mmCIF file of C-alpha atoms and ligand atoms in Angstrom:
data_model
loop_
_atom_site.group_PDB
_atom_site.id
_atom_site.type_symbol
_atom_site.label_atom_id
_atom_site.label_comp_id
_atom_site.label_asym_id
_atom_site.label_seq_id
_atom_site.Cartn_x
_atom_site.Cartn_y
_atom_site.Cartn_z
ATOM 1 C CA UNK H 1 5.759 -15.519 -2.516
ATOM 2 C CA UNK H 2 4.092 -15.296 -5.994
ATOM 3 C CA UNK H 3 0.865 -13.994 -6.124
ATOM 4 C CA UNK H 4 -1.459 -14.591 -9.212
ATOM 5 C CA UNK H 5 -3.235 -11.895 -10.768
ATOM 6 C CA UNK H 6 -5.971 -14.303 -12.626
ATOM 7 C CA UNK H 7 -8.537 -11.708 -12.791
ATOM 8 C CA UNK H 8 -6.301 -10.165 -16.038
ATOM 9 C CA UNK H 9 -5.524 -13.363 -16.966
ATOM 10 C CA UNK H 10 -9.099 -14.591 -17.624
ATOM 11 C CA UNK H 11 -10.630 -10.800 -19.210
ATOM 12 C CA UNK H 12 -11.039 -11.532 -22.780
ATOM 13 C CA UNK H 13 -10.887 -15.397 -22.590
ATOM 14 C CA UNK H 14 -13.812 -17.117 -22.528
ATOM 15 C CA UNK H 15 -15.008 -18.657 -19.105
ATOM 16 C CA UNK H 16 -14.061 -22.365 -18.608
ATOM 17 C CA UNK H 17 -17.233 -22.380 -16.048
ATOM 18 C CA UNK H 18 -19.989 -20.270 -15.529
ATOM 19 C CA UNK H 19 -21.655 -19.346 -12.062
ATOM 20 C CA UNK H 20 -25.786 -19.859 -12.135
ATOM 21 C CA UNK H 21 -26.995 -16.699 -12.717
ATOM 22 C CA UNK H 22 -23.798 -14.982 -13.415
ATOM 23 C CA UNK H 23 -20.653 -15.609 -15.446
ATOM 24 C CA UNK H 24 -17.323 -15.604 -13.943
ATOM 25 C CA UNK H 25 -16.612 -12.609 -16.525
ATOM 26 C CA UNK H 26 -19.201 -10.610 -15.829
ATOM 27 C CA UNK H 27 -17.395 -10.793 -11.711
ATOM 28 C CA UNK H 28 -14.314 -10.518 -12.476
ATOM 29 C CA UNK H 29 -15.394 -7.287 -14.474
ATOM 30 C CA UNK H 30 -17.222 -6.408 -11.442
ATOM 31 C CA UNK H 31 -14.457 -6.970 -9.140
ATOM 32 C CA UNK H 32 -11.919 -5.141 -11.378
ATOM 33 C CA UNK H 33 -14.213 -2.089 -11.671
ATOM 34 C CA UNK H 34 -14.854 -1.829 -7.983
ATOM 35 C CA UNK H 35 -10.870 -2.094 -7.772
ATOM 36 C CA UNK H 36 -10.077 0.563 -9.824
ATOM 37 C CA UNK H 37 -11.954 2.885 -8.170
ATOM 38 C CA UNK H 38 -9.939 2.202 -5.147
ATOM 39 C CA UNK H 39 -7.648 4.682 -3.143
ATOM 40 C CA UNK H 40 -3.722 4.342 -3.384
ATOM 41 C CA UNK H 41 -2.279 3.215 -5.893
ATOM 42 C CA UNK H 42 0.594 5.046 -6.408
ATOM 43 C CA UNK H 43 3.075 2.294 -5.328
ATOM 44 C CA UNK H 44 1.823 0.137 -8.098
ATOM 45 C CA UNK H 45 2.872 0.346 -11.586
ATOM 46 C CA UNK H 46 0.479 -2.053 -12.875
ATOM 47 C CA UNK H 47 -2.252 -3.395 -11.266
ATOM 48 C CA UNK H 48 -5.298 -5.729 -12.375
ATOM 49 C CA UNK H 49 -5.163 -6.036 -16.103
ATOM 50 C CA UNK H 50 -1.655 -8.204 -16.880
ATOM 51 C CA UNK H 51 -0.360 -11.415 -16.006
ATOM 52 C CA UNK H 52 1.178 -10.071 -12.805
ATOM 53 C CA UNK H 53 0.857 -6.626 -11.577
ATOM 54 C CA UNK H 54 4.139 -5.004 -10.700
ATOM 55 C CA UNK H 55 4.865 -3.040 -7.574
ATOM 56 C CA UNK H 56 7.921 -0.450 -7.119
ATOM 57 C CA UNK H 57 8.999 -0.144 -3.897
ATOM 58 C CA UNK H 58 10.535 2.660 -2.769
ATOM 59 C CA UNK H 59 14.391 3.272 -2.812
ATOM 60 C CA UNK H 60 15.898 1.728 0.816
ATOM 61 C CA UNK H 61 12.080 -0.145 1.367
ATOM 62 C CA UNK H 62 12.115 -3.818 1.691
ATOM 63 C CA UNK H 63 8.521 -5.611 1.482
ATOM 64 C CA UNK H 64 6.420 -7.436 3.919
ATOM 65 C CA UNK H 65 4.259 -10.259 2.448
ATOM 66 C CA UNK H 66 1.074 -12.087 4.780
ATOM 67 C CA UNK H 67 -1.286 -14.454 4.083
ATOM 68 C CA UNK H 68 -4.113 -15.440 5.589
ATOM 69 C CA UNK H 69 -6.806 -17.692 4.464
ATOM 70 C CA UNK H 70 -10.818 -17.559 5.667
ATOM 71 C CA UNK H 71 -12.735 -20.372 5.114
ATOM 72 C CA UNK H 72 -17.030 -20.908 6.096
ATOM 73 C CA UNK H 73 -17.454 -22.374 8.819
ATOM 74 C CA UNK H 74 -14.110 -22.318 10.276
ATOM 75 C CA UNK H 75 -12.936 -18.413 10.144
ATOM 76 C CA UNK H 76 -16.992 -17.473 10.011
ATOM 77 C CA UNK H 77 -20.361 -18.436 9.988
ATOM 78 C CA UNK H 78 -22.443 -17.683 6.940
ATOM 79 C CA UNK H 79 -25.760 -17.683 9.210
ATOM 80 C CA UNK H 80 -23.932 -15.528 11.196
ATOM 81 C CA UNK H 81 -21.422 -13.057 9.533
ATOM 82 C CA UNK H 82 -23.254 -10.623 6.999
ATOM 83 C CA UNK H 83 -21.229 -10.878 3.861
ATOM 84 C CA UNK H 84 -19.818 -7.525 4.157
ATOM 85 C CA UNK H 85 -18.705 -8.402 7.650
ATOM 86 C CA UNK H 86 -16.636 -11.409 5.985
ATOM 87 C CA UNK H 87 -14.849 -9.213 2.906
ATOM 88 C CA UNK H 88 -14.144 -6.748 6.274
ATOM 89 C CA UNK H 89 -12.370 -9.587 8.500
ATOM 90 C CA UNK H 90 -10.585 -11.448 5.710
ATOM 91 C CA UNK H 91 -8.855 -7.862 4.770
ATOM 92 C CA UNK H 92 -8.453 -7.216 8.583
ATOM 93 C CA UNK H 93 -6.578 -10.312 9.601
ATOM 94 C CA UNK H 94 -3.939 -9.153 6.396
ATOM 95 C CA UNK H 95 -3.444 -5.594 7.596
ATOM 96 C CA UNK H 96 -3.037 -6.572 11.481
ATOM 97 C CA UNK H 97 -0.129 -8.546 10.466
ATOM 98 C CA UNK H 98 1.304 -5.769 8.504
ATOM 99 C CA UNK H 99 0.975 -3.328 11.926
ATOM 100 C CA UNK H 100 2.592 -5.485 13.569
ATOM 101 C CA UNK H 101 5.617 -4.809 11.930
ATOM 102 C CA UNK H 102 5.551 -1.661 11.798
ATOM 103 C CA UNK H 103 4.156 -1.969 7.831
ATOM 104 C CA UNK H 104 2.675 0.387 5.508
ATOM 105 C CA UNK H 105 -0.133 -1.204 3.510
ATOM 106 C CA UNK H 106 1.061 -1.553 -0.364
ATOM 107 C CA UNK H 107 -1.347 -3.924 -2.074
ATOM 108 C CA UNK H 108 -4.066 -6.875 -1.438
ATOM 109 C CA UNK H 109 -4.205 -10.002 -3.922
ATOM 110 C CA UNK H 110 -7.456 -11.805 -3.315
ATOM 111 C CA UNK H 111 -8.418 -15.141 -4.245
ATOM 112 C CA UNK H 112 -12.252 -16.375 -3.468
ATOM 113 C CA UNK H 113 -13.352 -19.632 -3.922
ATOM 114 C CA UNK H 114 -17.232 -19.520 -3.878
ATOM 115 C CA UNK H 115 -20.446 -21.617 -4.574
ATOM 116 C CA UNK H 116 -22.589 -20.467 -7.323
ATOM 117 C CA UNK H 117 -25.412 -19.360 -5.137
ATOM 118 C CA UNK H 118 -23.342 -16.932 -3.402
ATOM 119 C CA UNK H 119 -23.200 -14.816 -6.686
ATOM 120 C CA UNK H 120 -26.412 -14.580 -7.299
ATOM 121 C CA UNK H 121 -28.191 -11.618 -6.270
ATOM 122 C CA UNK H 122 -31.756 -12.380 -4.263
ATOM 123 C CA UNK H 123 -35.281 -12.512 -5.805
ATOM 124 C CA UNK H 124 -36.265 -9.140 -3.948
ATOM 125 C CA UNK H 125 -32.932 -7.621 -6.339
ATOM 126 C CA UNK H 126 -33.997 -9.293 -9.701
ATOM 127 C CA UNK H 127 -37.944 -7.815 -8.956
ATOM 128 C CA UNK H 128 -37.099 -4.294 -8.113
ATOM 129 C CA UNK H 129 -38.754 -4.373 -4.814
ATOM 130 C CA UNK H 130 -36.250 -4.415 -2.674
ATOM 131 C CA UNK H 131 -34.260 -1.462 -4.960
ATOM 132 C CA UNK H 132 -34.042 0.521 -1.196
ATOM 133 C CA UNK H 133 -32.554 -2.294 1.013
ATOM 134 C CA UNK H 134 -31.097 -3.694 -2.171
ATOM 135 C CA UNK H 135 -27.248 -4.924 -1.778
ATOM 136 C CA UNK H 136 -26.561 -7.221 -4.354
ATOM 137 C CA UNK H 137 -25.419 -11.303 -4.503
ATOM 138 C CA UNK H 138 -23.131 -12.412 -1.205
ATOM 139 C CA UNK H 139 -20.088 -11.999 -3.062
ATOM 140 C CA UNK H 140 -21.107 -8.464 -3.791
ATOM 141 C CA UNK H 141 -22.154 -7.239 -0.606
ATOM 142 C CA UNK H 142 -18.454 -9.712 0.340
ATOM 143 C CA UNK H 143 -16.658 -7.484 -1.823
ATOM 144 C CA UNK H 144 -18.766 -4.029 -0.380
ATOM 145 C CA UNK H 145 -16.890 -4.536 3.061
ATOM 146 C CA UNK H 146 -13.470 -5.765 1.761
ATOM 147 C CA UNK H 147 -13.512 -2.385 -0.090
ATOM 148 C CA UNK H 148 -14.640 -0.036 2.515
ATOM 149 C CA UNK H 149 -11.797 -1.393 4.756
ATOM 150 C CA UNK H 150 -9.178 -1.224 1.785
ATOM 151 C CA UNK H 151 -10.521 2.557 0.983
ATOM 152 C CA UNK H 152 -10.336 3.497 4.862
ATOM 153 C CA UNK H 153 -6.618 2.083 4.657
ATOM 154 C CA UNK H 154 -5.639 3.411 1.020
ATOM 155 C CA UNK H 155 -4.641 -0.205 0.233
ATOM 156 C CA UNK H 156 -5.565 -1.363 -3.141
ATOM 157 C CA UNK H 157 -6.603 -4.579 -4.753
ATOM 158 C CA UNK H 158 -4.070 -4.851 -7.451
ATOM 159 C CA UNK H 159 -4.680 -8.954 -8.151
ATOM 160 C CA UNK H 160 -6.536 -11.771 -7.199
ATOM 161 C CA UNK H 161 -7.540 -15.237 -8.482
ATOM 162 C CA UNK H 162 -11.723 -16.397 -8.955
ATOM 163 C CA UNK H 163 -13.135 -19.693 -8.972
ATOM 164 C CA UNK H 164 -16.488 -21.876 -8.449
ATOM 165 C CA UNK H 165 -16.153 -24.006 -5.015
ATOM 166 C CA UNK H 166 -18.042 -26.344 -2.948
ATOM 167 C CA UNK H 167 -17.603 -23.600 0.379
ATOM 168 C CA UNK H 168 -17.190 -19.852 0.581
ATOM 169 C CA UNK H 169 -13.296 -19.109 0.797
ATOM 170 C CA UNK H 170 -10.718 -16.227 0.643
ATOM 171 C CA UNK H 171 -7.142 -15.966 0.862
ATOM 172 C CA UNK H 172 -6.080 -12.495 1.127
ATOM 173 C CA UNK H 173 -2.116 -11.369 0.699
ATOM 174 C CA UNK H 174 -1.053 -8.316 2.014
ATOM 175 C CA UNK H 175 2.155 -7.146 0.769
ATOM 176 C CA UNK H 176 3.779 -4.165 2.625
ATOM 177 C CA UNK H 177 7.082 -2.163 3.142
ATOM 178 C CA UNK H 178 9.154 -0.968 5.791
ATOM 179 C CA UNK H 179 12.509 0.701 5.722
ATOM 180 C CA UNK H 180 15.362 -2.168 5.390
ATOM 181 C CA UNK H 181 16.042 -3.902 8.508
ATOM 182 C CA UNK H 182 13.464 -1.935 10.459
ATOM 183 C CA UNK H 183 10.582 -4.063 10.616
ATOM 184 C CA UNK H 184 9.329 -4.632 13.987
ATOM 185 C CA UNK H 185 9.735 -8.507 14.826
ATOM 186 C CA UNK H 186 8.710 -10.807 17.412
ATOM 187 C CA UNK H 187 12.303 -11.587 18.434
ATOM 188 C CA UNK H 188 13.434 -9.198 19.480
ATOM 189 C CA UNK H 189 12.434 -9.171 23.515
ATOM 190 C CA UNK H 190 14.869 -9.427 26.343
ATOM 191 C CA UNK H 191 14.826 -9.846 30.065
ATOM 192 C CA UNK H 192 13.760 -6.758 31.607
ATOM 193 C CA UNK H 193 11.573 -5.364 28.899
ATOM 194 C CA UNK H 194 7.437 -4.615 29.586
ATOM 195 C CA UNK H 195 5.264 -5.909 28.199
ATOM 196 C CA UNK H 196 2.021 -3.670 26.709
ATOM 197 C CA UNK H 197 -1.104 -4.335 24.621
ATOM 198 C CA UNK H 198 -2.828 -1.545 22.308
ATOM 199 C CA UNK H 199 -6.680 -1.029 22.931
ATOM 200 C CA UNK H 200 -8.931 -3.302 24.735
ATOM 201 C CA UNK H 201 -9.265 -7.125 25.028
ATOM 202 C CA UNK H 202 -12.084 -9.526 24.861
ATOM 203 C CA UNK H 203 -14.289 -8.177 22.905
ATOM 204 C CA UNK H 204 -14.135 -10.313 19.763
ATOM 205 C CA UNK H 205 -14.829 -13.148 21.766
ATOM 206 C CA UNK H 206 -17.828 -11.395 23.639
ATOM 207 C CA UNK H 207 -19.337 -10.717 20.840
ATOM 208 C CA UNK H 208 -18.655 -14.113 19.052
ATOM 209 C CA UNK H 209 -20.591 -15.432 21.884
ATOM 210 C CA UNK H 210 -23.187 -12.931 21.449
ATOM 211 C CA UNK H 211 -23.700 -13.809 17.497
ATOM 212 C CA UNK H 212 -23.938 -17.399 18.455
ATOM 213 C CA UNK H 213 -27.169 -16.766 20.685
ATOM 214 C CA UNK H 214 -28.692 -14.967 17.981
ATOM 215 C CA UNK H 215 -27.776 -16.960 15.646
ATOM 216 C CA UNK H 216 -31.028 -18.009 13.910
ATOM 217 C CA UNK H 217 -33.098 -16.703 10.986
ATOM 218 C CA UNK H 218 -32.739 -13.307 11.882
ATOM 219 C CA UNK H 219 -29.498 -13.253 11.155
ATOM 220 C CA UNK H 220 -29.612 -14.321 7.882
ATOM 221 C CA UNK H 221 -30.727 -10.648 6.397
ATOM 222 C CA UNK H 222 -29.049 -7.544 6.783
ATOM 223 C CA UNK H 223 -28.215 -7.257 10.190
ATOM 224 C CA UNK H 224 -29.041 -3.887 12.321
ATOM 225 C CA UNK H 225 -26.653 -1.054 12.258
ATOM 226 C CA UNK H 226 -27.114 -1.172 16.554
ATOM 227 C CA UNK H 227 -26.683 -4.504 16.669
ATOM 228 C CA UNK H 228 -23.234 -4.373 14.710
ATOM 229 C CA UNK H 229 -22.650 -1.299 16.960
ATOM 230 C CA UNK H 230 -22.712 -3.517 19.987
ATOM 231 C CA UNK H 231 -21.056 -6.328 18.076
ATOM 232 C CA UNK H 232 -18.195 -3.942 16.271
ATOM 233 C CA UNK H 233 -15.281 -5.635 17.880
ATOM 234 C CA UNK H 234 -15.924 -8.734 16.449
ATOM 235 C CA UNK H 235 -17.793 -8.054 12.855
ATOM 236 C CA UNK H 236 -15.468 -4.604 11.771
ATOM 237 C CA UNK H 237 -12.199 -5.267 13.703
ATOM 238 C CA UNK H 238 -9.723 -2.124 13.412
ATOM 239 C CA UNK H 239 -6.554 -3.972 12.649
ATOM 240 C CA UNK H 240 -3.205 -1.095 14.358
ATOM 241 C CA UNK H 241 -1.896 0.414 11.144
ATOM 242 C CA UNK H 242 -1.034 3.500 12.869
ATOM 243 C CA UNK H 243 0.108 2.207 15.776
ATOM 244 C CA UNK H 244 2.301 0.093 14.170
ATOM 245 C CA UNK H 245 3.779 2.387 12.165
ATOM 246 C CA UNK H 246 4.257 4.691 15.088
ATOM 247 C CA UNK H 247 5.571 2.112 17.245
ATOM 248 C CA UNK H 248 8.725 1.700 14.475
ATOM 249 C CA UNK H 249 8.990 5.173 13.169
ATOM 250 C CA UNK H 250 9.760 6.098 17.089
ATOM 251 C CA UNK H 251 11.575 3.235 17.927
ATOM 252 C CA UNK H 252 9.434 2.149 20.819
ATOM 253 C CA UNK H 253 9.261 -1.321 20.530
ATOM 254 C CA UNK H 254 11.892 -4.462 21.090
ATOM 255 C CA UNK H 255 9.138 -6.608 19.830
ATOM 256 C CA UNK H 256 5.818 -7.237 17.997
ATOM 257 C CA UNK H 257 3.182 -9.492 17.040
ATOM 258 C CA UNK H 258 -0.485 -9.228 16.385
ATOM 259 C CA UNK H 259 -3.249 -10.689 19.004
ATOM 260 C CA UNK H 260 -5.252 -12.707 16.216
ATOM 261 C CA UNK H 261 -5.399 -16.264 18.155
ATOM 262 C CA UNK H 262 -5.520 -14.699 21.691
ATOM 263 C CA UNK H 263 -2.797 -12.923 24.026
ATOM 264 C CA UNK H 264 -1.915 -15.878 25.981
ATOM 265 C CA UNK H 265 -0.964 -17.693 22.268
ATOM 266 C CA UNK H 266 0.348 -14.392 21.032
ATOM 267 C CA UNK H 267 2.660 -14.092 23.777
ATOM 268 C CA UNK H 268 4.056 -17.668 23.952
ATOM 269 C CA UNK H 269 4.733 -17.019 20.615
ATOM 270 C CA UNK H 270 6.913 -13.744 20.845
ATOM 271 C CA UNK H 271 8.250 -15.340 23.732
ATOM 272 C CA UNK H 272 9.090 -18.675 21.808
ATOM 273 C CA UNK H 273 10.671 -16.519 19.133
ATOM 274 C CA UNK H 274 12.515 -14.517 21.777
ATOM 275 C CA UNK H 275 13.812 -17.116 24.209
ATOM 276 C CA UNK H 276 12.202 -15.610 26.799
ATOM 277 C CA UNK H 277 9.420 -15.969 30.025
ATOM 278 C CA UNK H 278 6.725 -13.238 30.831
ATOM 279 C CA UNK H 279 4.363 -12.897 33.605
ATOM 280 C CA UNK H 280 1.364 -10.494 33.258
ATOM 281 C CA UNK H 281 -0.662 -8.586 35.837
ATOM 282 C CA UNK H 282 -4.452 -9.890 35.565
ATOM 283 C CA UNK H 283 -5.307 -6.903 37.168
ATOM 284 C CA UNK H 284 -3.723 -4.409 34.728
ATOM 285 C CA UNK H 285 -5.060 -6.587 31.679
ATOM 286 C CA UNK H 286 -7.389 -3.852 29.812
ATOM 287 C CA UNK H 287 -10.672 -5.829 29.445
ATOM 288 C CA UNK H 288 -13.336 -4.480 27.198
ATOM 289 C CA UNK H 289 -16.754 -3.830 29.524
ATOM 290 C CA UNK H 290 -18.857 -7.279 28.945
ATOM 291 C CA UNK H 291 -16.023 -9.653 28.249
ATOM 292 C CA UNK H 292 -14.358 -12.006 31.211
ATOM 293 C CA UNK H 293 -10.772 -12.434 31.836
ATOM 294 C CA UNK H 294 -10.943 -15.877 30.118
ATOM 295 C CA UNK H 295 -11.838 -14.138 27.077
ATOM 296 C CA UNK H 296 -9.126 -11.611 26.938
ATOM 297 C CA UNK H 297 -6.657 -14.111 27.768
ATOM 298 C CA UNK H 298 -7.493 -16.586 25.309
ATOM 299 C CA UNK H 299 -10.206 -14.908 23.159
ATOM 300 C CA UNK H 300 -8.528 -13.815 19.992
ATOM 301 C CA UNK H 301 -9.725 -12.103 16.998
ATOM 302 C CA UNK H 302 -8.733 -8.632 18.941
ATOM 303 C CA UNK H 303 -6.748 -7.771 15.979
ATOM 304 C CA UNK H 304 -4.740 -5.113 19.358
ATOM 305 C CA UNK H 305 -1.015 -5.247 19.091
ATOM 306 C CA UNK H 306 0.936 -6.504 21.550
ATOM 307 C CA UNK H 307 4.406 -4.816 22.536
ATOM 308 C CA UNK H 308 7.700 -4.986 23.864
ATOM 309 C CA UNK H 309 10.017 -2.254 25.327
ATOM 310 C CA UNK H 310 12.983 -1.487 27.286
ATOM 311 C CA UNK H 311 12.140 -0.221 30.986
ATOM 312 C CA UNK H 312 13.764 2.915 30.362
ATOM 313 C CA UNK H 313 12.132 3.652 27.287
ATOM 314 C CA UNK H 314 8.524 6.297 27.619
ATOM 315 C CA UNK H 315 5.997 4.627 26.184
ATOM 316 C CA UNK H 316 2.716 6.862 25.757
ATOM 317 C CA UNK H 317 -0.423 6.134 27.037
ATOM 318 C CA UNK H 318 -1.978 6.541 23.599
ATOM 319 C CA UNK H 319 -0.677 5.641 20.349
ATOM 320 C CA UNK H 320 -1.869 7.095 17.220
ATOM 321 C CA UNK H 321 -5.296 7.655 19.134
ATOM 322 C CA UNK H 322 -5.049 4.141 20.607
ATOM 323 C CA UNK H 323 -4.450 3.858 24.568
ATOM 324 C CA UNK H 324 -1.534 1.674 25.195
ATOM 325 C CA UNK H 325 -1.463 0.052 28.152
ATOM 326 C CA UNK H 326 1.372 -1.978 30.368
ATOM 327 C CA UNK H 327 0.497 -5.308 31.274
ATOM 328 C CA UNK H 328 3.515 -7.378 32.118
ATOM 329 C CA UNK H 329 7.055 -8.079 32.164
ATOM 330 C CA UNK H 330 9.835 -10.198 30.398
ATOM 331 C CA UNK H 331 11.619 -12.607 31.944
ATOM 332 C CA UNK H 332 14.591 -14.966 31.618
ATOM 333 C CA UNK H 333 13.891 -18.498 30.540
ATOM 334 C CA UNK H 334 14.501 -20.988 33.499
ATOM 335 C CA UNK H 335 16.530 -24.016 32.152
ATOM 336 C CA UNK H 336 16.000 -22.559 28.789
ATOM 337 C CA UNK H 337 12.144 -22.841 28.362
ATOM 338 C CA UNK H 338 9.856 -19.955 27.920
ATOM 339 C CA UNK H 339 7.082 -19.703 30.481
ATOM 340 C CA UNK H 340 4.238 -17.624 30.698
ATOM 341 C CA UNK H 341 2.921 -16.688 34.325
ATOM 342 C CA UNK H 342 -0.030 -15.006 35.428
ATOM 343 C CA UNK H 343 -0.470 -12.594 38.541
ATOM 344 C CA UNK H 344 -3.176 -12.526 40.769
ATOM 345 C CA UNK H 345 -2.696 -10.170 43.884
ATOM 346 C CA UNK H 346 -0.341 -12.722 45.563
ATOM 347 C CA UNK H 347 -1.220 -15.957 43.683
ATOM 348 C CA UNK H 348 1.456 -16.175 40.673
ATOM 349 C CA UNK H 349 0.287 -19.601 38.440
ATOM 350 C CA UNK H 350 1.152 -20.767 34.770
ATOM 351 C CA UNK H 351 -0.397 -19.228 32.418
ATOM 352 C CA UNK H 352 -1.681 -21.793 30.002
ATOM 353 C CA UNK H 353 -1.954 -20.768 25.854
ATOM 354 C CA UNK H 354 -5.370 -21.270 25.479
ATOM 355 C CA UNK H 355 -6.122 -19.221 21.966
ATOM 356 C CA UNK H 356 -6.703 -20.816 18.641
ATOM 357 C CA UNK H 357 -4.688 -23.433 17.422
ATOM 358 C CA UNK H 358 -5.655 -25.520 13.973
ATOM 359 C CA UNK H 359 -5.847 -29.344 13.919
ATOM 360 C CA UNK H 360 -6.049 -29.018 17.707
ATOM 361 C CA UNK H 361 -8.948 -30.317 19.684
ATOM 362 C CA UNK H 362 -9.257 -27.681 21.693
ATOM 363 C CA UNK H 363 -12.648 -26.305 22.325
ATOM 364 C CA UNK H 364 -14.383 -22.973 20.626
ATOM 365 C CA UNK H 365 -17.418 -21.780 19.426
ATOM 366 C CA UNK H 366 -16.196 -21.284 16.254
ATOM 367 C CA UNK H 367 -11.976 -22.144 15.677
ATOM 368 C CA UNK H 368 -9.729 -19.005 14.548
ATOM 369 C CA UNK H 369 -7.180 -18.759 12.701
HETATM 370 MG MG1 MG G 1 -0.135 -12.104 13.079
#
């Protein structure tokens, strides 16, 4: 995994394009300002400002390295996500992966690909009216929510890359560390084991389905603090750190994985990984007040963990202040295929994976990813 640090590389040099309205220096001095004032640095030696920043990992550490890429219009909406919603997820979707190995957060590398309009900052800005609800350009208020995420998680932002595109995109890397050979992995389930999910499930997708019947004009401004109260699962996900960490540092789990596309995906794919089946109890499922079964089964975007462990092992109800609840079982593989199965009261069925999947036709709202 190499990760370019192009902000340092372009300070000094003059810009090959320039954004209307703004230059790509005067961002990239933005962004590296904003960075610096960010919280934990002290496993980096050298962060923005070099040709690569270097990290030092501690002694007996080995790293953990994500990527996930957003892109308008298939990760969000830009008539519906508020900008500083967007900086929030695309950090998120990094550090969920990281919790689910049992990861502590080292450092983000960001690279944004954005229009030129996005960096400009509105007429109400540039005439001093609006100097009260003022918040800047898109890619400022973008880089407003990455931050407060990254600050709440003492992660920094130690590298990025910056250019002009035709649609808003980010690609965020997430580079962790975990004691060698501890990491929590999704392999690591076995006949027997139960199966248990962190938090609630659902309500991403409820309230994905709530922003697309507001969606309108309305939600092209700032959007109301209640109404991203009601919507918080979905526009400021918490991704597990804590749990995660807990999860390893007590040796709870036999497996891992993060419920980004949805727990019926999630879970074929620990039990792909695994070799093994799993049935879960619809009625234990922990569904969050407003969402339906179908969309904590298949909704995604939860950003919850979901766990293995051993039947004899005591697995708390809460985890790092997040209830923990059991919701299943492992089985073995008939013939050598994993199956999922959901139970009903009597009625036992298939259990279809019905999350996100790219260059699928399956249907959505808006894909995942
Ligand atoms: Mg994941």
């Amino acid at each position: 995994m190499v990760a370019r640090v192009a902000y340092s590389q372009n300070v000094g040099k003059r810009p090959t394009k320039k954004a209307e309205g703004r230059g790509e220096l005067d961002l990239l001095r933005a962004i590296r300002s904003r960075a610096a004032r960010g919280a934990g640095v002290r496993d980096i030696r050298l962060g923005i400002g070099d040709d690569c920043a270097l990290l030092r990992p501690r002694a007996g550490e080995e790293l953990a390295v994500t990527t996930d890429l957003s892109i308008a219009g298939r990760h969000f909406r830009l008539e519906w996500h508020p900008p500083e919603v967007v900086g929030w997820r695309t950090l998120a979707r990094g550090l969920s992966d990281l919790a689910a190995m049992g990861a502590r957060p080292v450092a983000a590398f960001l690279s944004l690909g954005i229009p030129p309009d996005l960096t400009e900052r509105p007429d109400s800005d540039r005439r001093g009216s609006g100097r009260h609800g003022s918040k800047g350009s898109w890619l400022d208020r973008f880089l407003q929510g990455l931050f407060d995420l990254a600050e709440r998680y003492r992660v920094p932002l130690a590298g990025g890359d910056l250019a002009e595109a035709p649609v808003a995109l980010a690609d965020i890397v997430l580079i962790g560390a975990v004691p060698r050979g501890k990491a929590l992995l999704r392999s690591g389930a076995r006949p027997g084991d139960l199966v248990y999910v962190t938090g609630a499930l659902g309500g991403a997708a409820a309230g994905l389905k709530m922003l697309a019947e507001l969606a309108g004009p309305e939600c092209t401004g700032p959007m109301p603090d209640e109404r991203q109260d009601a919507l918080s699962a979905q526009l400021r996900p918490k991704p597990r750190i804590q749990a995660g960490l807990s999860l390893r540092r007590r040796g709870l789990a036999t497996a891992a994985i993060d419920i980004s596309d949805g727990l019926s995906t999630d879970l074929a794919h620990l039990c792909e990984e695994s070799g093994v089946s799993a049935t879960i109890q619809a009625d234990r499922l922990p569904i969050t007040a407003k969402a339906s079964l179908d969309q904590a089964l298949h909704g995604g975007e939860d950003y919850e963990l979901l766990f293995t462990a051993r039947p004899d092992t005591r697995v708390p109800r809460s985890i790092a202040g997040v209830a923990v609840t059991q919701i299943g079982e492992i089985r073995a593989t008939e013939h050598g295929k994993p199956a999922l199965m959901i139970a009903n009261g009597d009625i036992v069925e298939p259990l279809e994976a019905r999350g996100w999947e790219h260059f699928s036709a399956k249907p959505g709202v808006l894909p995942r990813g």
